[in-house]
Tab-separated table of C-alpha atoms in Angstrom:
chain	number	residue	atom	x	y	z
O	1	UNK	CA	0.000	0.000	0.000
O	2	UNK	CA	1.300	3.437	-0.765
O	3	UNK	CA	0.987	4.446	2.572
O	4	UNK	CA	3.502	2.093	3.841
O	5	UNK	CA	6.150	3.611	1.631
O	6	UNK	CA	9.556	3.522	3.741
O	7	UNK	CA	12.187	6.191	3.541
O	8	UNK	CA	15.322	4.956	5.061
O	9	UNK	CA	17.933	7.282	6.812
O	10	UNK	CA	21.014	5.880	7.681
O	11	UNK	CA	23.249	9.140	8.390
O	12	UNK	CA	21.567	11.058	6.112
O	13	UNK	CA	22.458	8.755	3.315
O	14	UNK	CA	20.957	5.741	2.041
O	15	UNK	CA	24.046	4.050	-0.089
O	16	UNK	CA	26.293	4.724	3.191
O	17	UNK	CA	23.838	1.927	5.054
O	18	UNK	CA	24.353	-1.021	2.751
O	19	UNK	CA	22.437	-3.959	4.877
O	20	UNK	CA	18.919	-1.767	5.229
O	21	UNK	CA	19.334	-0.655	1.378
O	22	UNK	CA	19.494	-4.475	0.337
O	23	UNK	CA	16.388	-5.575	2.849
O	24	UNK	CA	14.731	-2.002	1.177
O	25	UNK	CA	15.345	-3.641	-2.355
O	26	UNK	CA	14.413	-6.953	-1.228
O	27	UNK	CA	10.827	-5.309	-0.194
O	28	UNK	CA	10.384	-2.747	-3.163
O	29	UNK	CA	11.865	-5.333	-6.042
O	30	UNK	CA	10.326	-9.107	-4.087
O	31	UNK	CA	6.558	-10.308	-4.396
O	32	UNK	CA	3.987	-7.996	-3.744
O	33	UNK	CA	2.394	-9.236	-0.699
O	34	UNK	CA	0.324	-6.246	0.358
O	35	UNK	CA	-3.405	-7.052	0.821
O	36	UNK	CA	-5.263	-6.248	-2.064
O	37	UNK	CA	-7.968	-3.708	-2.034
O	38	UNK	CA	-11.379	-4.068	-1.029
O	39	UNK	CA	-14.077	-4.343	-3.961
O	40	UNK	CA	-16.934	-2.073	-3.310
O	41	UNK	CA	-20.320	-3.180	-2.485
O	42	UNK	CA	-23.109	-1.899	-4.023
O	43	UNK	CA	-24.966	0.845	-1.413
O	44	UNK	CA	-28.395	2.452	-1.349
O	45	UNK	CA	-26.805	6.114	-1.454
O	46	UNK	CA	-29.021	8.998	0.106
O	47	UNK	CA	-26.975	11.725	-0.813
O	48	UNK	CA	-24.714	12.446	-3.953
O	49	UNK	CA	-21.614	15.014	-5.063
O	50	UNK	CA	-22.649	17.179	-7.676
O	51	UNK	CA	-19.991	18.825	-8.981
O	52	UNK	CA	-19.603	22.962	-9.423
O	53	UNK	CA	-16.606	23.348	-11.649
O	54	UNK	CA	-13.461	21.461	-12.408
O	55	UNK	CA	-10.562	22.269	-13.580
O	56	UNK	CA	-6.347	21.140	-14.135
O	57	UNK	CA	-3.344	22.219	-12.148
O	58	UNK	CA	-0.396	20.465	-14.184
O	59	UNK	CA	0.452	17.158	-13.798
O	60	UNK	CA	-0.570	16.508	-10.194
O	61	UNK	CA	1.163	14.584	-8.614
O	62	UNK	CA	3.083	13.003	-11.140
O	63	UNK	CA	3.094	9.504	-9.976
O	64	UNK	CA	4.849	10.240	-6.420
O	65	UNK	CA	3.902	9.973	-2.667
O	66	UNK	CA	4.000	13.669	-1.854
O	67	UNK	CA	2.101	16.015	-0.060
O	68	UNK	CA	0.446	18.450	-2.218
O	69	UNK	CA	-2.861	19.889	-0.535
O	70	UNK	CA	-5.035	22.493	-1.572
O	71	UNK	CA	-5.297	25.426	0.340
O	72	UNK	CA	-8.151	27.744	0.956
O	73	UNK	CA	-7.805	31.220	2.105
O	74	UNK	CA	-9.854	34.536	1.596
O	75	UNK	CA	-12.077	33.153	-0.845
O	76	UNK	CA	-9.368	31.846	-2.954
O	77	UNK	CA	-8.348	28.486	-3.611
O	78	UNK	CA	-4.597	27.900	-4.524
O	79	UNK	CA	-3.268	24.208	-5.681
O	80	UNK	CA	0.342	23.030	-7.378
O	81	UNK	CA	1.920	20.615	-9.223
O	82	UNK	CA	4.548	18.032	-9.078
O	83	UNK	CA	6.388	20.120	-11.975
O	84	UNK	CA	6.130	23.700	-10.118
O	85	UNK	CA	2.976	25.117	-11.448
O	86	UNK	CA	1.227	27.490	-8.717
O	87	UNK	CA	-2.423	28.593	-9.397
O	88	UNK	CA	-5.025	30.264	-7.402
O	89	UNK	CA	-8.820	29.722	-8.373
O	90	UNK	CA	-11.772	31.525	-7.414
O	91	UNK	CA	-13.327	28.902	-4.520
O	92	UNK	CA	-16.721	29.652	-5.939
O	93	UNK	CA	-16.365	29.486	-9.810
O	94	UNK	CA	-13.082	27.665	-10.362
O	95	UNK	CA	-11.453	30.360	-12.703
O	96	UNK	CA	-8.011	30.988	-12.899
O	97	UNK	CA	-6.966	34.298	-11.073
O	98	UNK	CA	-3.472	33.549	-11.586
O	99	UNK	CA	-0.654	30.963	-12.609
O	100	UNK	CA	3.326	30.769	-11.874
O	101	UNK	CA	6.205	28.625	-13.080
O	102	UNK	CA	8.486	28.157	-10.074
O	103	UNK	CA	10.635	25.569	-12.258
O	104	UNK	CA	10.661	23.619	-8.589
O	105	UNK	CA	10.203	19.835	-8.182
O	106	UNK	CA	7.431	20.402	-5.357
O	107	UNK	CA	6.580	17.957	-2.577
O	108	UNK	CA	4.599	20.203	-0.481
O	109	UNK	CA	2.049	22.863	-0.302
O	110	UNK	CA	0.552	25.078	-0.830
O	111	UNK	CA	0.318	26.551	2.945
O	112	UNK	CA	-1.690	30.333	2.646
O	113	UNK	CA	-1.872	33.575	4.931
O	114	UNK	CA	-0.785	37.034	5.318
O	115	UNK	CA	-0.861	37.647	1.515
O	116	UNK	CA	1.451	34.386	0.975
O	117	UNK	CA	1.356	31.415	-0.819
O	118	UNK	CA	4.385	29.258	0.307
O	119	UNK	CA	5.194	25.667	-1.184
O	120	UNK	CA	7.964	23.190	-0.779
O	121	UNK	CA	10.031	21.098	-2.692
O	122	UNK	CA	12.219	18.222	-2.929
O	123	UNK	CA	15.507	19.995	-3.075
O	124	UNK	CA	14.906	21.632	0.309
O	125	UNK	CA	13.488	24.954	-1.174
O	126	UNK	CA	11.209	26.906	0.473
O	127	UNK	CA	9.398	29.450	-2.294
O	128	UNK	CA	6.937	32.290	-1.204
O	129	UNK	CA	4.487	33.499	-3.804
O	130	UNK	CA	2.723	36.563	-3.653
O	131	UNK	CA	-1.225	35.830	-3.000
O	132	UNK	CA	-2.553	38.777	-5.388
O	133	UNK	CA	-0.589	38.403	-7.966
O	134	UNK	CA	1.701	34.983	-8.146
O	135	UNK	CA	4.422	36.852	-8.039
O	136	UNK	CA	7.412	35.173	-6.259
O	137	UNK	CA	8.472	37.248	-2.962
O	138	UNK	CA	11.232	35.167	-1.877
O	139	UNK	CA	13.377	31.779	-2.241
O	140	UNK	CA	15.529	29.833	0.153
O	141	UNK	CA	17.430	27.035	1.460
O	142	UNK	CA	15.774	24.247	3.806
O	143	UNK	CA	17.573	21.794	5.267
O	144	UNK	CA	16.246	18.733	3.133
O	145	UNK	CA	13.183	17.761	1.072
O	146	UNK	CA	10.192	19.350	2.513
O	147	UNK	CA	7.047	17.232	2.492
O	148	UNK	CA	5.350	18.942	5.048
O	149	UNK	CA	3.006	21.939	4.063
O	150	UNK	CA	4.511	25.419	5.441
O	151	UNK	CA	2.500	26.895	7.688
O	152	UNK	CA	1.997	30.929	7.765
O	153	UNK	CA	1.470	31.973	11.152
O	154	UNK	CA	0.923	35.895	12.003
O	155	UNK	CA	4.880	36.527	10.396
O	156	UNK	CA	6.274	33.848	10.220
O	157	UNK	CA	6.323	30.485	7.745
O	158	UNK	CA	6.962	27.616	9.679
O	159	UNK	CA	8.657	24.527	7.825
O	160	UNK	CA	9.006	21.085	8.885
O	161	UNK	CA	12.128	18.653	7.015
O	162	UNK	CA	12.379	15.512	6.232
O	163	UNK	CA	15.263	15.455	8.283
O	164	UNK	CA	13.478	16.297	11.164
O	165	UNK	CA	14.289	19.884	11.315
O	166	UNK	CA	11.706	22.117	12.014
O	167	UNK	CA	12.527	26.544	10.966
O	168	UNK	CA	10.715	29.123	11.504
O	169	UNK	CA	11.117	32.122	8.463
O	170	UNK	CA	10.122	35.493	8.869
O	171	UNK	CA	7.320	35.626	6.544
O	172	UNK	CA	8.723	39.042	4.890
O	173	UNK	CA	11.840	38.185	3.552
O	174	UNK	CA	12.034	34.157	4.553
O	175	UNK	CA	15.026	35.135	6.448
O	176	UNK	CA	16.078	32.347	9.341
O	177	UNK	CA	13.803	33.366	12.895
O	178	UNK	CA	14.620	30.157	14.510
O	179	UNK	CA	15.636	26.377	14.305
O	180	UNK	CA	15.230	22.728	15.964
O	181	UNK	CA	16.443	19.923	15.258
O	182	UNK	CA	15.522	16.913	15.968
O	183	UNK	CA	17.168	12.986	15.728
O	184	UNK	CA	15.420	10.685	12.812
O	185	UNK	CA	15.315	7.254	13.339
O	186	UNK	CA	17.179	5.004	11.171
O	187	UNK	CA	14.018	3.701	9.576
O	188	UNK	CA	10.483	5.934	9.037
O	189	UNK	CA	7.805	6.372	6.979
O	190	UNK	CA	8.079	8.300	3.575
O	191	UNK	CA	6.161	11.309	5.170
O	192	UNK	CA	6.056	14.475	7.473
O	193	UNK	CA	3.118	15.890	9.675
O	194	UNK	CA	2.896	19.540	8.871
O	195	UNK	CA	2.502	21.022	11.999
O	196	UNK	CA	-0.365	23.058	13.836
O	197	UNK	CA	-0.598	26.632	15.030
O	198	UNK	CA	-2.867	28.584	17.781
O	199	UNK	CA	-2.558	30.620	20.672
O	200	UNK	CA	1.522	31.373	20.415
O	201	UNK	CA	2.221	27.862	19.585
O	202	UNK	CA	3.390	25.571	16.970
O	203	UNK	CA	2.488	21.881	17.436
O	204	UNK	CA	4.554	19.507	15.325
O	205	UNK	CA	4.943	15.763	15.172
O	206	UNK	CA	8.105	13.587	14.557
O	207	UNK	CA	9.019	9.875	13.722
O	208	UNK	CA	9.902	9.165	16.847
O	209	UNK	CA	6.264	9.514	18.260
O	210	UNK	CA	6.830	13.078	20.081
O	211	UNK	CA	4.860	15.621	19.840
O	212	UNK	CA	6.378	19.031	20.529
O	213	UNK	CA	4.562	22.317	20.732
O	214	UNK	CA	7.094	25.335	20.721
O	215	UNK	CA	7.082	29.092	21.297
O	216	UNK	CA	6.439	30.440	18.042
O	217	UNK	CA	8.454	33.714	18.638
O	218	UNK	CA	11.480	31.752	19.491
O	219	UNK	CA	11.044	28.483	19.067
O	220	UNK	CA	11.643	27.254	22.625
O	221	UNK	CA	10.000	23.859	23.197
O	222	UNK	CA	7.099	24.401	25.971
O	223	UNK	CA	6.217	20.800	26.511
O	224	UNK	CA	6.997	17.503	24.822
O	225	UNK	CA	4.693	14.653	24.657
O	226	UNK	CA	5.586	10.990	23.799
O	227	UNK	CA	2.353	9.735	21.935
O	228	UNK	CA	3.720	6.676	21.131
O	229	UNK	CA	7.345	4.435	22.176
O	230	UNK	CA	9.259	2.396	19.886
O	231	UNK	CA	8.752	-1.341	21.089
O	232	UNK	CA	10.170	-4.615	19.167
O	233	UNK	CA	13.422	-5.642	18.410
O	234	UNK	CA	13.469	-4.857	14.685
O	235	UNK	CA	13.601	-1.363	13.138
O	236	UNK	CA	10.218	-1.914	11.195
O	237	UNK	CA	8.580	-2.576	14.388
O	238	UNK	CA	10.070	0.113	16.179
O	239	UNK	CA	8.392	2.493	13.563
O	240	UNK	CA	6.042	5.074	15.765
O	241	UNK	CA	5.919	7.826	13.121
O	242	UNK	CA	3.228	11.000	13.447
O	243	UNK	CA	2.917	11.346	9.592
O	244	UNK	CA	-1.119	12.753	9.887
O	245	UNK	CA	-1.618	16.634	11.168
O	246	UNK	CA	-2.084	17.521	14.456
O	247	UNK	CA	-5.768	18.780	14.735
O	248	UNK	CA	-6.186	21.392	17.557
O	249	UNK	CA	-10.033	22.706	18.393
O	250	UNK	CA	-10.433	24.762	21.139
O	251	UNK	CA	-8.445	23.409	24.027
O	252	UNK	CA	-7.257	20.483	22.890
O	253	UNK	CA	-4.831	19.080	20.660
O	254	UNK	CA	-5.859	15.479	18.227
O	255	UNK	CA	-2.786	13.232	17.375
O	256	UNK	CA	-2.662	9.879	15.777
O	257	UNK	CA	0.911	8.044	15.445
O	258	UNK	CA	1.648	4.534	13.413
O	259	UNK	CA	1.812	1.163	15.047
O	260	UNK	CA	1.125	4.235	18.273
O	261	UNK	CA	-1.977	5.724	19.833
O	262	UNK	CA	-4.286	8.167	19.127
O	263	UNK	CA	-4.652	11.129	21.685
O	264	UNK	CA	-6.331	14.325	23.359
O	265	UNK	CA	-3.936	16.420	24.812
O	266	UNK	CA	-4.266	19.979	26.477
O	267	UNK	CA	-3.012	22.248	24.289
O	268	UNK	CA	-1.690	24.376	26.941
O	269	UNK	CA	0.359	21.542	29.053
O	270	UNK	CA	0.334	18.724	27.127
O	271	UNK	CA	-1.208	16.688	29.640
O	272	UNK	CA	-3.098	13.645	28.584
O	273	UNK	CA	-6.954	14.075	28.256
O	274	UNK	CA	-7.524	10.414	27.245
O	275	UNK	CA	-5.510	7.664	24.957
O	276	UNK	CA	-5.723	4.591	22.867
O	277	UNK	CA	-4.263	2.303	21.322
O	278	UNK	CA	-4.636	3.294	17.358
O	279	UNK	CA	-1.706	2.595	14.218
O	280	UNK	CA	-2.284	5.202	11.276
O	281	UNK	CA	-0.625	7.140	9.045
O	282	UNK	CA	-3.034	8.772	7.166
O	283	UNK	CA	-4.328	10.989	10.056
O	284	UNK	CA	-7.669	12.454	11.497
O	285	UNK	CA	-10.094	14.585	11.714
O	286	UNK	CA	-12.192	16.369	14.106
O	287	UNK	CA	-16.042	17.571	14.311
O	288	UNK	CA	-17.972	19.202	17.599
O	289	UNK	CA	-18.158	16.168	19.111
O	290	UNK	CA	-16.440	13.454	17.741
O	291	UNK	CA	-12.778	12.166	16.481
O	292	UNK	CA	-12.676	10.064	13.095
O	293	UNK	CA	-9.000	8.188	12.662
O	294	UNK	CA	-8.356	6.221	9.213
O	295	UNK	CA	-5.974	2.924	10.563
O	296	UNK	CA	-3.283	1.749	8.415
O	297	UNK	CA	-5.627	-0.992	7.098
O	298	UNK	CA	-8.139	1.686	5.991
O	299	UNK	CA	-11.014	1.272	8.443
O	300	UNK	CA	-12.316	4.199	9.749
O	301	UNK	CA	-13.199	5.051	13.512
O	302	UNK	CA	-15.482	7.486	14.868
O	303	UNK	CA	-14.180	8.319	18.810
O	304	UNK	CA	-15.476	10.199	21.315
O	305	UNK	CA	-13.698	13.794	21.973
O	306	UNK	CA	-14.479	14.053	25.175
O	307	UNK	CA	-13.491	10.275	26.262
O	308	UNK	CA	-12.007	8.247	23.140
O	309	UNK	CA	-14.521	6.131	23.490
O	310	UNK	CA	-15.495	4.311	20.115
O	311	UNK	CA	-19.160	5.517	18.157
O	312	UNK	CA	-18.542	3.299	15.053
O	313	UNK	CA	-15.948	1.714	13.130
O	314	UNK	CA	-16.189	0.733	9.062
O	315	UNK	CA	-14.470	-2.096	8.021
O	316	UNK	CA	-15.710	-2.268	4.065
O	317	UNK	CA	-13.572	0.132	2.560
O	318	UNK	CA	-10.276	-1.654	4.054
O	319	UNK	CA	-7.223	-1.690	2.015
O	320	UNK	CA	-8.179	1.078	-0.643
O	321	UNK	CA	-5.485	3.470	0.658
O	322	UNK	CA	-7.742	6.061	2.547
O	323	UNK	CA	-6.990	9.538	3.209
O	324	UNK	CA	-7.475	11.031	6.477
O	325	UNK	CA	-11.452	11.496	7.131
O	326	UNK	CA	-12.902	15.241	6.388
O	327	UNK	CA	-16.576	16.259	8.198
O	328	UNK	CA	-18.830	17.755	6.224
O	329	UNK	CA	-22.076	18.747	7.190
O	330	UNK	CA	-23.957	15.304	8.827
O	331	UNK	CA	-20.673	13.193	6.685
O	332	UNK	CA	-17.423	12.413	6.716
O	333	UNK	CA	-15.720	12.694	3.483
O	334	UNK	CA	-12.657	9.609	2.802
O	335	UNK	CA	-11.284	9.660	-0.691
O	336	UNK	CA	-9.036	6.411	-2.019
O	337	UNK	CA	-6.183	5.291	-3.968
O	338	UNK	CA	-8.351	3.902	-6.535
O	339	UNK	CA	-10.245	7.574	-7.119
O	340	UNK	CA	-13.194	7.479	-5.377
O	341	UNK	CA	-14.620	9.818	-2.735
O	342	UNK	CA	-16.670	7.816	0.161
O	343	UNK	CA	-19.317	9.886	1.917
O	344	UNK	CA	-19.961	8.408	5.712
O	345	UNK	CA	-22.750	9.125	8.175
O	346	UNK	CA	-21.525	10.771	11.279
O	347	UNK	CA	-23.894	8.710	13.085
O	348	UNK	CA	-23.396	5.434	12.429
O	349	UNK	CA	-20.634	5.245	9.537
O	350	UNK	CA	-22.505	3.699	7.305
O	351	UNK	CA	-21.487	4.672	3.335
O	352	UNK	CA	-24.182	7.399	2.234
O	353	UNK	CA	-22.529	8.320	-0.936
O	354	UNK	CA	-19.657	7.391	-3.545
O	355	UNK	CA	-18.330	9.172	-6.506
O	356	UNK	CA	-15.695	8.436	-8.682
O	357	UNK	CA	-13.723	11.347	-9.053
O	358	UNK	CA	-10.076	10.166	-10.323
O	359	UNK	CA	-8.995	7.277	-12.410
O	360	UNK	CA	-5.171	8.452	-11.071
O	361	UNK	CA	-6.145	7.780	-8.005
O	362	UNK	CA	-6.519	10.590	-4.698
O	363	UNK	CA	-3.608	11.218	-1.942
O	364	UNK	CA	-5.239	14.446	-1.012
O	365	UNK	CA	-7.110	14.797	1.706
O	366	UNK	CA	-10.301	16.314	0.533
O	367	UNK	CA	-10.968	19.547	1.784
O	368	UNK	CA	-14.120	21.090	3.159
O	369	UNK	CA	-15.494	24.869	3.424
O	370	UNK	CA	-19.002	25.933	4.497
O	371	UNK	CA	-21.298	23.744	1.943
O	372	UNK	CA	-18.342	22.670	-0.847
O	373	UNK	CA	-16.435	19.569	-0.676
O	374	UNK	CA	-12.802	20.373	-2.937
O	375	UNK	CA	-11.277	17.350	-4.544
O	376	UNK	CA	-7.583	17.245	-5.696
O	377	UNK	CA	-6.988	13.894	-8.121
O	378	UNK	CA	-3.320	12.447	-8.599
O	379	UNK	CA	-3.738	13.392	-12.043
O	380	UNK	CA	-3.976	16.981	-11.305
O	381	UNK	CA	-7.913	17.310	-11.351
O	382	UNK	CA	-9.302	19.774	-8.865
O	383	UNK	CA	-13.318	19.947	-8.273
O	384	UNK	CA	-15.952	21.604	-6.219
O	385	UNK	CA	-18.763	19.764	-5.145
O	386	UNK	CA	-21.526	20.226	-3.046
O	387	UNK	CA	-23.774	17.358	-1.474
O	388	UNK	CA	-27.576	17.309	-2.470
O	389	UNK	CA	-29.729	15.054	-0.515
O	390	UNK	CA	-31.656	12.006	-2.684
């Protein structure tokens, strides 16, 4: 399954750690012996996507596990490409307000705010685009491949590295504000939560199950949170990564890790609110009153905020490469690797609506605002849809 792509890091370097390069090789280039996805089931659907406008950014994703994720921001919609391309769309109508060539290999991004549109790539730059006008603002150095989606927060862009380096840029001029590093383990997940920000603090997640929340004027860690500890004797099993985004509503911070937990924390202290045993990678999402956590074999959970405790669980879309869940209105939107956009009931899980949206496939979480569901397709697709009741 793609999302148990493995990026080994053996100082830094892959061909200086010759015995985990030939058991990577053995995996990638051996028998397939992933389960295979599930076929879907016909359903009695009560509600359908019917779509506003579509359009193309590029080539998507260009056959690669990266991270690019529409953003929304002041009525604008901005989306890129594996090849560079930057666009920003009018949310309501689709049309094209603006395109830009960065001639970047992107991995990441867009992230949007104070008149920015920042993406990242897979040489370890970090570009800033202006948000009227496409116009780049500013271009620098990262430490490695960024495949975590910058964050702008008040002035600053915060950026989280492969490497496990998280910067903070001042937002102006992209200019260094402040840097952490942090140890990778020798063996993680092809991936990188892009972290969280509220109330003076950034929240970010790392492979070895921490969470960290940080000042976000200097970057001083204020509390540090293991989510989940390594435990086995071999490296694969020892994988804990926190690879889906941090959630934080109101008080309270969401976290899922892999072969982990899933957890409330207080945002303020980090303090444990309640925990669980829970292995994704994907991530989660968060409504007024409940948590819903796609596992690493693509079942979905419904949870309790205030407790944890389990609502509902679906078990038929297992194996089909989920992305993390998105709430919309009385559903919960789940697209999968095979194209198609799932819509759940909140109140029982059961499968309310389907749409195929994506022969390519969909690694994008879909993304909600107000009434419209927006749905970026590997292939570099991008619609608005809203739901309509049968």
């Amino acid at each position: 399954m793609r999302r148990l792509l493995l990026l080994l890091l053996c100082g830094g370097l892959l061909s200086g750690c010759s015995t985990m390069s030939a058991w990577y090789d053995g995996i990638v280039g051996g028998e397939d012996n992933t389960e295979p996805p599930t076929p879907l089931a016909d359903i009695d659907a009560s509600v359908r996507l019917v779509r506003r406008w579509r359009t193309d950014v590029g080539v998507g994703y260009g056959g690669q596990f990266i991270n690019l994720q529409p953003a929304l921001a002041g009525g604008r919609l901005y989306a890129a490409d594996r090849k560079g391309r930057v666009v920003a769309l009018d949310a309501e109508t689709g049309k094209q307000l603006w395109s830009t060539a960065t001639a970047a290999v992107l991995a990441a991004g867009p992230g949007a705010g104070e008149g920015l549109v920042v993406v990242g790539s897979s040489d370890g730059e970090v570009i800033a685009l202006d948000a009227d006008s496409g116009k780049e603002r500013w271009r620098v150095e990262a430490s490695s491949e960024v495949l975590s989606v910058p964050r702008v927060d008040l002035d600053k862009v915060i950026v989280q590295t492969a490497d496990g380096t998280i910067t903070a840029l001042d937002a102006a001029n992209g200019r260094q504000v402040w840097i952490n590093d942090r140890t990778v383990p020798v063996l993680t997940l092809r991936g990188t939560s892009s972290p969280a920000t509220a109330r003076g603090l950034v929240l970010a997640g790392f492979s070895n199950g921490n969470l960290v929340a940080f000042s976000a004027d200097k970057g001083i860690p204020v509390w540090e949170k293991s989510v989940a500890i390594p435990q086995g004797r071999s490296e694969l099993e020892r994988i804990v990564d926190i690879d889906g985004n941090p959630v934080i509503t109101g008080n309270a911070v969401y976290v899922v890790t892999y072969q982990g937990r899933v957890a409330m924390l207080e945002l303020a202290t980090g303090n444990v609110g309640w925990e669980r045993d829970m292995s994704s990678s994907a991530g989660l999402g968060v409504d007024y009153s409940q948590v819903y956590v796609t596992d690493d074999k693509s079942d979905v959970w419904a949870l309790s905020r205030t407790t944890g405790a389990s609502a509902w669980k679906l078990e038929s879309l297992a194996w089909r490469g989920l992305t993390a869940p998105t709430p919309i209105d009385d559903y919960v939107a789940v697209a999968d690797a095979q194209g198609y956009v799932h819509l759940l009931s909140r109140y029982d899980g059961h499968i309310a609506g389907r749409s195929e949206v994506d022969a390519d496939g969909i690694q994008a979480r879909p993304l909600a605002a107000a009434d419209t569901l927006y749905v970026f397709g590997n292939s570099g697709a991008l619609s608005a849809f809203t739901l309509e009741e049968k």
